[in-house]
Amino acid sequence: MQPQRMFLAVAAGVAVANVYFAQPLLVTMGADLDISPGTVGAFVTVTQIGYGLGLFFLVPLGDLIDRRRLIRAQFVLLAAALALVGVARNTAMLLVGLAAVGLLAVVTQSLVAFAASLSAPAERGRAVGTVTSGIVIGILLARTISGLLTDLAGWRSVYLISCALSLLIALTLFKANPQPKANLSYYGLLRSTVTLWTDEPVFRQRALLAFFVFAAFSTLWSSVVLPLTEQSLSHTEIGAFGLIAAAGALAAGPAGRLNDQGRGQLVTVSASVLLAMSWLLIVWTPRSLWALAIGAIVLDLAVQAVHVSNQSRIYELRPEAGSRLIGGYMVFYSLGSGLGAILSTALYSRSGWTAVCLLGATFSLGALATALHADPKAAAASRPASQVVPVTPTASKRACP
């Protein structure tokens, strides 16, 4: 299982990187297409809108059709979208391509659900942690790789190379036993995704937490390119901060193991405190790049610890609806990321870096408040997977109409 987990982690990292390639390139892409710096955040936002739509309309399909086939098809279509971005010659073509990239990059979450479904209950947190580590590394190295390739061969090369990698993953995806499927129509599948929001308080709490956490995450990584560019840093140097912050991936494995041991709530609250405190360092970015580096590491450690704990806990609620739970949860991730991107870049143009940091700190405090006011009954979801009561077929049909 370990080689399979590593493959899924790499594939997830490659897929999710496509959502974040543009962040250190916003100024360059905007200049190429004659778009002002104050509005280039739209590149990130349109990608996140596509991602949010894919989370709701595509990821739940993993409960209806074979996940392996779904993942292969998504990677092939993702390659086509990346090719469109790579050859875009005007703003409209670029925005359509980026929206399609976001829509199809949700294969990342299909991979998380796939890894969870292939794992025994007692190892599910570790499986999710492994794949999430790949996602974290993909998100953060996306900035480093895109910056380096842009300096070497232009920003279009980033998307064309990723196109080739996506096709390679589609061709080499390992075989797996068929997974149980929901006895639902597509409409019923989408309706049951909404029903999970009304029926599961833990799901609601974790979704709201995801919104705040990733709004804070996006506030930093969507706007930090602006003050760094003003300091005359190259694309490669700007991308290097993503490489430094990749240390945040180290939080994914321990967070998954602690959740398996029933300590998910402790992880969530502790990480939310760290998230809020990270802005006390990040605010010094214009005066100290060391402050940015350390603050970014703390922020990413906190974000990934919360994220792994969230996904592990919601999957335990109804394993037979794993794709719907992950997809519905990640809709709020996408909403937070899109809001953080567009607000932070616009706010920087008007009020500067301190205002951006106040925005990030506000989102972080929202995450902490959500974690502290979680329903005490939610603690049952954090018990070790070995103690989770299995869902019977009858209960499954009752729970997911």
Short mmCIF file of C-alpha atoms in Angstrom, two decimals:
data_model
loop_
_atom_site.label_atom_id
_atom_site.label_comp_id
_atom_site.label_asym_id
_atom_site.label_seq_id
_atom_site.Cartn_x
_atom_site.Cartn_y
_atom_site.Cartn_z
CA MET A 1 0.00 0.00 0.00
CA GLN A 2 2.86 2.40 0.71
CA PRO A 3 4.03 2.61 -2.96
CA GLN A 4 0.43 3.22 -4.00
CA ARG A 5 0.07 5.99 -1.42
CA MET A 6 3.26 7.61 -2.66
CA PHE A 7 2.04 7.45 -6.27
CA LEU A 8 -1.26 9.04 -5.26
CA ALA A 9 0.61 11.69 -3.26
CA VAL A 10 2.76 12.59 -6.28
CA ALA A 11 -0.26 12.62 -8.59
CA ALA A 12 -2.19 14.83 -6.15
CA GLY A 13 0.77 17.21 -5.90
CA VAL A 14 1.03 17.52 -9.69
CA ALA A 15 -2.72 18.11 -10.04
CA VAL A 16 -3.11 20.70 -7.30
CA ALA A 17 0.02 22.60 -8.39
CA ASN A 18 -1.90 23.73 -11.46
CA VAL A 19 -4.22 25.79 -9.26
CA TYR A 20 -1.28 27.71 -7.79
CA PHE A 21 1.19 28.07 -10.67
CA ALA A 22 -0.12 31.54 -11.47
CA GLN A 23 0.41 33.08 -8.02
CA PRO A 24 4.08 34.13 -8.39
CA LEU A 25 3.47 34.93 -12.06
CA LEU A 26 0.53 37.30 -11.63
CA VAL A 27 2.50 40.43 -12.50
CA THR A 28 4.22 38.82 -15.50
CA MET A 29 1.04 37.28 -16.90
CA GLY A 30 -0.80 40.55 -16.38
CA ALA A 31 1.91 42.52 -18.17
CA ASP A 32 1.88 40.05 -21.07
CA LEU A 33 -1.86 40.55 -21.51
CA ASP A 34 -1.97 44.22 -20.47
CA ILE A 35 -3.89 43.70 -17.21
CA SER A 36 -3.30 46.06 -14.26
CA PRO A 37 -1.59 44.72 -11.09
CA GLY A 38 -4.66 45.55 -8.99
CA THR A 39 -6.86 43.12 -10.93
CA VAL A 40 -4.51 40.21 -11.61
CA GLY A 41 -5.95 38.46 -8.57
CA ALA A 42 -8.77 37.51 -10.99
CA PHE A 43 -6.45 34.84 -12.43
CA VAL A 44 -6.46 33.07 -9.06
CA THR A 45 -10.13 33.77 -8.39
CA VAL A 46 -11.40 32.36 -11.71
CA THR A 47 -9.32 29.24 -11.13
CA GLN A 48 -10.82 28.86 -7.66
CA ILE A 49 -14.33 29.35 -9.05
CA GLY A 50 -13.69 26.52 -11.49
CA TYR A 51 -12.27 24.47 -8.63
CA GLY A 52 -15.34 25.09 -6.51
CA LEU A 53 -17.68 24.00 -9.32
CA GLY A 54 -15.62 20.87 -9.88
CA LEU A 55 -15.73 20.01 -6.20
CA PHE A 56 -19.52 20.00 -6.20
CA PHE A 57 -20.24 18.57 -9.67
CA LEU A 58 -17.28 16.23 -10.33
CA VAL A 59 -15.78 14.92 -7.08
CA PRO A 60 -19.04 13.28 -5.85
CA LEU A 61 -18.96 11.13 -9.00
CA GLY A 62 -16.38 9.01 -7.16
CA ASP A 63 -19.29 7.54 -5.16
CA LEU A 64 -21.19 6.72 -8.37
CA ILE A 65 -18.59 5.40 -10.84
CA ASP A 66 -15.25 3.66 -10.55
CA ARG A 67 -12.79 6.14 -8.98
CA ARG A 68 -9.84 4.89 -11.03
CA ARG A 69 -11.65 5.52 -14.31
CA LEU A 70 -12.81 8.92 -13.09
CA ILE A 71 -9.27 9.91 -12.08
CA ARG A 72 -7.79 8.87 -15.43
CA ALA A 73 -10.43 10.79 -17.39
CA GLN A 74 -9.92 13.90 -15.27
CA PHE A 75 -6.16 13.87 -15.84
CA VAL A 76 -6.62 13.60 -19.61
CA LEU A 77 -9.08 16.51 -19.66
CA LEU A 78 -6.83 18.48 -17.30
CA ALA A 79 -4.00 18.09 -19.80
CA ALA A 80 -6.20 19.60 -22.51
CA ALA A 81 -7.08 22.58 -20.28
CA LEU A 82 -3.42 23.16 -19.46
CA ALA A 83 -2.57 23.16 -23.15
CA LEU A 84 -5.22 25.85 -23.70
CA VAL A 85 -3.65 28.07 -21.02
CA GLY A 86 -0.19 27.46 -22.47
CA VAL A 87 -1.19 28.76 -25.90
CA ALA A 88 -3.62 31.51 -24.77
CA ARG A 89 -3.21 34.72 -26.77
CA ASN A 90 -5.80 36.96 -25.13
CA THR A 91 -7.37 37.56 -21.74
CA ALA A 92 -10.63 35.75 -22.47
CA MET A 93 -8.83 32.62 -23.70
CA LEU A 94 -6.58 32.63 -20.64
CA LEU A 95 -9.46 33.02 -18.19
CA VAL A 96 -11.46 30.22 -19.83
CA GLY A 97 -8.39 27.98 -19.71
CA LEU A 98 -7.68 28.77 -16.05
CA ALA A 99 -11.33 28.13 -15.11
CA ALA A 100 -11.13 24.74 -16.86
CA VAL A 101 -7.86 23.96 -15.09
CA GLY A 102 -9.53 24.69 -11.75
CA LEU A 103 -12.58 22.61 -12.67
CA LEU A 104 -10.47 19.54 -13.52
CA ALA A 105 -7.76 19.93 -10.89
CA VAL A 106 -10.32 18.64 -8.39
CA VAL A 107 -8.94 15.24 -9.35
CA THR A 108 -6.75 16.01 -6.31
CA GLN A 109 -9.72 15.38 -4.02
CA SER A 110 -10.72 12.28 -5.94
CA LEU A 111 -7.23 10.99 -5.14
CA VAL A 112 -7.73 11.73 -1.41
CA ALA A 113 -11.02 9.80 -1.38
CA PHE A 114 -9.39 7.00 -3.40
CA ALA A 115 -6.53 6.68 -0.89
CA ALA A 116 -8.96 6.67 2.04
CA SER A 117 -11.12 3.98 0.44
CA LEU A 118 -8.10 1.73 -0.17
CA SER A 119 -7.01 1.93 3.49
CA ALA A 120 -8.10 0.04 6.59
CA PRO A 121 -10.03 2.25 9.06
CA ALA A 122 -7.15 2.28 11.57
CA GLU A 123 -4.76 3.60 8.88
CA ARG A 124 -7.08 6.02 7.15
CA GLY A 125 -5.68 9.11 8.86
CA ARG A 126 -2.15 8.18 7.81
CA ALA A 127 -3.27 7.53 4.23
CA VAL A 128 -4.99 10.91 4.06
CA GLY A 129 -1.90 12.47 5.68
CA THR A 130 0.42 10.96 3.06
CA VAL A 131 -1.63 12.20 0.13
CA THR A 132 -2.13 15.56 1.81
CA SER A 133 1.66 15.84 2.20
CA GLY A 134 1.86 15.48 -1.57
CA ILE A 135 -0.79 18.15 -1.96
CA VAL A 136 1.03 20.54 0.36
CA ILE A 137 4.32 20.02 -1.45
CA GLY A 138 2.57 20.46 -4.79
CA ILE A 139 0.95 23.71 -3.67
CA LEU A 140 4.16 25.21 -2.36
CA LEU A 141 6.60 23.88 -4.94
CA ALA A 142 4.23 25.14 -7.62
CA ARG A 143 5.49 28.63 -6.86
CA THR A 144 9.15 27.59 -6.92
CA ILE A 145 8.85 25.56 -10.12
CA SER A 146 6.72 28.11 -11.95
CA GLY A 147 9.11 30.90 -11.00
CA LEU A 148 12.17 28.94 -12.14
CA LEU A 149 10.62 27.81 -15.43
CA THR A 150 9.36 31.33 -16.15
CA ASP A 151 12.85 32.75 -15.75
CA LEU A 152 14.22 30.01 -18.03
CA ALA A 153 11.55 29.66 -20.72
CA GLY A 154 8.62 31.99 -20.05
CA TRP A 155 5.40 31.50 -18.11
CA ARG A 156 3.72 29.43 -20.83
CA SER A 157 6.27 26.65 -20.43
CA VAL A 158 4.93 26.02 -16.90
CA TYR A 159 1.53 24.94 -18.19
CA LEU A 160 2.80 23.00 -21.19
CA ILE A 161 5.16 20.90 -19.05
CA SER A 162 2.37 20.23 -16.56
CA CYS A 163 0.20 19.14 -19.47
CA ALA A 164 2.75 16.42 -20.32
CA LEU A 165 2.98 15.29 -16.68
CA SER A 166 -0.81 14.98 -16.42
CA LEU A 167 -0.90 12.72 -19.45
CA LEU A 168 1.90 10.59 -17.98
CA ILE A 169 -0.02 10.10 -14.72
CA ALA A 170 -3.16 9.09 -16.63
CA LEU A 171 -1.18 6.43 -18.48
CA THR A 172 0.56 4.98 -15.39
CA LEU A 173 -2.25 4.97 -12.79
CA PHE A 174 -2.16 1.61 -10.98
CA LYS A 175 -5.03 -0.87 -11.02
CA ALA A 176 -7.26 -1.31 -7.97
CA ASN A 177 -10.26 -3.37 -6.95
CA PRO A 178 -13.60 -1.75 -7.82
CA GLN A 179 -15.00 0.38 -5.00
CA PRO A 180 -18.60 0.22 -3.69
CA LYS A 181 -20.94 2.53 -5.57
CA ALA A 182 -23.96 4.49 -4.40
CA ASN A 183 -27.30 3.35 -5.77
CA LEU A 184 -28.27 6.87 -6.83
CA SER A 185 -28.89 8.93 -9.93
CA TYR A 186 -26.52 11.84 -10.62
CA TYR A 187 -29.18 14.27 -9.42
CA GLY A 188 -29.70 12.19 -6.29
CA LEU A 189 -25.96 12.19 -5.73
CA LEU A 190 -25.77 15.98 -5.82
CA ARG A 191 -28.86 16.31 -3.64
CA SER A 192 -27.36 13.98 -1.04
CA THR A 193 -24.22 16.13 -1.01
CA VAL A 194 -26.36 19.08 0.06
CA THR A 195 -28.19 16.87 2.56
CA LEU A 196 -24.90 16.05 4.26
CA TRP A 197 -24.59 19.74 5.11
CA THR A 198 -27.95 19.77 6.88
CA ASP A 199 -27.58 16.36 8.56
CA GLU A 200 -24.00 16.42 9.83
CA PRO A 201 -22.99 19.17 12.32
CA VAL A 202 -19.36 18.01 12.26
CA PHE A 203 -19.32 18.42 8.50
CA ARG A 204 -20.68 21.97 8.80
CA GLN A 205 -18.10 22.91 11.43
CA ARG A 206 -15.20 21.48 9.43
CA ALA A 207 -16.40 23.12 6.22
CA LEU A 208 -16.58 26.54 7.92
CA LEU A 209 -13.14 25.95 9.39
CA ALA A 210 -11.81 25.15 5.91
CA PHE A 211 -13.25 28.42 4.62
CA PHE A 212 -11.40 30.53 7.20
CA VAL A 213 -8.15 28.55 7.10
CA PHE A 214 -7.77 28.66 3.33
CA ALA A 215 -8.89 32.28 3.11
CA ALA A 216 -5.92 33.06 5.38
CA PHE A 217 -3.65 30.79 3.32
CA SER A 218 -4.67 32.45 0.06
CA THR A 219 -4.38 35.93 1.56
CA LEU A 220 -0.66 35.34 2.02
CA TRP A 221 0.23 33.39 -1.09
CA SER A 222 -1.88 35.35 -3.58
CA SER A 223 -0.54 38.75 -2.55
CA VAL A 224 3.01 38.19 -1.30
CA VAL A 225 4.32 38.35 -4.87
CA LEU A 226 3.41 42.07 -4.94
CA PRO A 227 5.72 43.35 -2.15
CA LEU A 228 8.44 40.90 -3.19
CA THR A 229 8.30 42.14 -6.78
CA GLU A 230 8.68 45.70 -5.49
CA GLN A 231 11.90 44.56 -3.81
CA SER A 232 13.18 43.52 -7.27
CA LEU A 233 13.24 39.79 -6.53
CA SER A 234 13.24 37.49 -9.55
CA HIS A 235 10.56 34.87 -10.23
CA THR A 236 12.95 32.19 -8.99
CA GLU A 237 13.68 34.07 -5.76
CA ILE A 238 9.98 34.66 -5.14
CA GLY A 239 9.24 31.00 -5.82
CA ALA A 240 11.93 29.99 -3.33
CA PHE A 241 9.68 31.11 -0.49
CA GLY A 242 7.29 28.37 -1.52
CA LEU A 243 10.16 25.90 -1.27
CA ILE A 244 10.98 27.11 2.25
CA ALA A 245 7.35 26.92 3.33
CA ALA A 246 7.08 23.37 1.98
CA ALA A 247 8.24 22.40 5.47
CA GLY A 248 4.53 22.74 6.28
CA ALA A 249 4.06 19.34 4.68
CA LEU A 250 5.77 17.87 7.74
CA ALA A 251 2.58 18.56 9.69
CA ALA A 252 0.43 16.31 7.54
CA GLY A 253 1.79 12.95 8.70
CA PRO A 254 1.75 13.64 12.47
CA ALA A 255 -1.69 15.26 12.20
CA GLY A 256 -3.05 12.15 10.52
CA ARG A 257 -1.56 9.86 13.18
CA LEU A 258 -2.90 12.01 16.02
CA ASN A 259 -6.34 11.93 14.46
CA ASP A 260 -6.15 8.12 14.29
CA GLN A 261 -5.42 8.24 18.04
CA GLY A 262 -8.50 10.36 18.77
CA ARG A 263 -6.75 13.71 19.21
CA GLY A 264 -8.15 15.54 16.21
CA GLN A 265 -9.71 18.37 18.21
CA LEU A 266 -6.44 19.09 20.02
CA VAL A 267 -4.66 19.29 16.68
CA THR A 268 -7.30 21.64 15.30
CA VAL A 269 -7.28 24.12 18.17
CA SER A 270 -3.48 24.16 18.55
CA ALA A 271 -2.96 24.67 14.82
CA SER A 272 -5.55 27.47 14.71
CA VAL A 273 -3.63 29.33 17.44
CA LEU A 274 -0.41 28.99 15.42
CA LEU A 275 -2.20 30.23 12.30
CA ALA A 276 -3.27 33.44 14.03
CA MET A 277 0.19 33.99 15.53
CA SER A 278 1.97 33.57 12.19
CA TRP A 279 0.77 37.00 11.03
CA LEU A 280 2.79 38.66 13.80
CA LEU A 281 5.86 37.63 11.79
CA ILE A 282 4.47 37.93 8.27
CA VAL A 283 3.58 41.60 8.79
CA TRP A 284 7.34 42.39 8.83
CA THR A 285 7.82 41.13 5.24
CA PRO A 286 8.74 44.54 3.71
CA ARG A 287 11.56 44.90 6.27
CA SER A 288 12.68 41.31 6.77
CA LEU A 289 12.51 38.37 4.39
CA TRP A 290 13.51 36.13 7.30
CA ALA A 291 10.28 37.11 9.06
CA LEU A 292 8.34 36.10 5.96
CA ALA A 293 10.14 32.77 5.70
CA ILE A 294 9.54 31.81 9.35
CA GLY A 295 5.97 33.13 9.35
CA ALA A 296 5.16 31.25 6.15
CA ILE A 297 6.46 27.98 7.62
CA VAL A 298 4.33 28.44 10.75
CA LEU A 299 1.26 29.36 8.69
CA ASP A 300 1.61 26.36 6.38
CA LEU A 301 2.24 23.95 9.25
CA ALA A 302 -0.96 25.18 10.87
CA VAL A 303 -3.05 25.07 7.70
CA GLN A 304 -2.02 21.54 6.79
CA ALA A 305 -2.51 20.19 10.31
CA VAL A 306 -6.09 21.53 10.33
CA HIS A 307 -6.72 20.29 6.80
CA VAL A 308 -5.62 16.70 7.49
CA SER A 309 -7.61 16.58 10.72
CA ASN A 310 -10.68 17.95 8.93
CA GLN A 311 -10.60 15.43 6.11
CA SER A 312 -9.91 12.47 8.38
CA ARG A 313 -12.78 13.37 10.69
CA ILE A 314 -15.41 14.01 8.04
CA TYR A 315 -14.56 10.81 6.14
CA GLU A 316 -15.23 8.85 9.32
CA LEU A 317 -18.79 10.18 9.42
CA ARG A 318 -19.97 8.17 6.41
CA PRO A 319 -17.23 6.26 4.56
CA GLU A 320 -19.75 5.14 1.92
CA ALA A 321 -20.21 8.83 0.99
CA GLY A 322 -16.52 9.68 1.10
CA SER A 323 -16.31 11.49 -2.25
CA ARG A 324 -19.36 13.60 -1.46
CA LEU A 325 -18.02 14.52 1.97
CA ILE A 326 -14.58 15.46 0.63
CA GLY A 327 -16.03 17.33 -2.34
CA GLY A 328 -18.58 19.26 -0.29
CA TYR A 329 -15.98 20.14 2.32
CA MET A 330 -13.55 21.37 -0.32
CA VAL A 331 -16.15 23.70 -1.83
CA PHE A 332 -15.60 25.87 1.25
CA TYR A 333 -11.83 25.57 0.79
CA SER A 334 -12.28 26.97 -2.71
CA LEU A 335 -14.59 29.77 -1.59
CA GLY A 336 -12.10 30.82 1.07
CA SER A 337 -9.16 30.65 -1.34
CA GLY A 338 -10.94 32.70 -3.99
CA LEU A 339 -12.07 35.36 -1.50
CA GLY A 340 -8.61 35.63 0.04
CA ALA A 341 -7.01 36.03 -3.38
CA ILE A 342 -9.21 38.78 -4.74
CA LEU A 343 -9.45 40.75 -1.46
CA SER A 344 -5.73 40.61 -0.67
CA THR A 345 -4.49 41.78 -4.07
CA ALA A 346 -7.06 44.59 -4.24
CA LEU A 347 -6.34 45.61 -0.64
CA TYR A 348 -2.59 45.73 -1.22
CA SER A 349 -3.01 48.15 -4.12
CA ARG A 350 -5.11 50.46 -1.97
CA SER A 351 -3.75 50.16 1.56
CA GLY A 352 -0.46 48.24 1.57
CA TRP A 353 0.95 45.14 3.25
CA THR A 354 -0.18 45.87 6.81
CA ALA A 355 -3.81 45.91 5.67
CA VAL A 356 -3.30 42.57 3.93
CA CYS A 357 -1.91 41.08 7.15
CA LEU A 358 -4.86 42.40 9.14
CA LEU A 359 -7.14 40.65 6.66
CA GLY A 360 -5.21 37.39 7.05
CA ALA A 361 -5.24 37.69 10.83
CA THR A 362 -9.02 38.26 10.77
CA PHE A 363 -9.57 35.08 8.78
CA SER A 364 -7.24 33.22 11.16
CA LEU A 365 -9.13 34.40 14.21
CA GLY A 366 -12.33 33.26 12.51
CA ALA A 367 -10.78 29.79 12.21
CA LEU A 368 -9.79 29.80 15.89
CA ALA A 369 -13.27 30.89 17.00
CA THR A 370 -14.82 28.11 14.90
CA ALA A 371 -12.47 25.52 16.39
CA LEU A 372 -13.13 26.65 19.96
CA HIS A 373 -16.91 26.72 19.57
CA ALA A 374 -17.21 23.32 17.94
CA ASP A 375 -20.15 21.23 19.09
CA PRO A 376 -18.97 18.99 21.98
CA LYS A 377 -20.83 16.13 20.31
CA ALA A 378 -18.33 16.40 17.47
CA ALA A 379 -15.73 14.79 19.70
CA ALA A 380 -17.19 11.42 18.79
CA ALA A 381 -15.90 11.90 15.27
CA SER A 382 -12.33 12.10 16.51
CA ARG A 383 -12.32 8.72 18.20
CA PRO A 384 -9.83 6.22 16.79
CA ALA A 385 -10.92 4.65 13.52
CA SER A 386 -10.82 1.21 15.12
CA GLN A 387 -13.70 2.31 17.35
CA VAL A 388 -15.90 3.71 14.60
CA VAL A 389 -19.16 1.83 14.34
CA PRO A 390 -19.45 0.40 10.83
CA VAL A 391 -22.32 1.63 8.68
CA THR A 392 -24.74 -1.06 7.65
CA PRO A 393 -26.19 -1.11 4.12
CA THR A 394 -29.61 -0.22 5.52
CA ALA A 395 -28.22 2.72 7.49
CA SER A 396 -26.29 3.81 4.44
CA LYS A 397 -29.43 4.01 2.32
CA ARG A 398 -31.22 5.88 5.08
CA ALA A 399 -28.39 8.38 5.49
CA CYS A 400 -27.84 9.14 1.81
CA PRO A 401 -31.15 9.13 -0.01
#
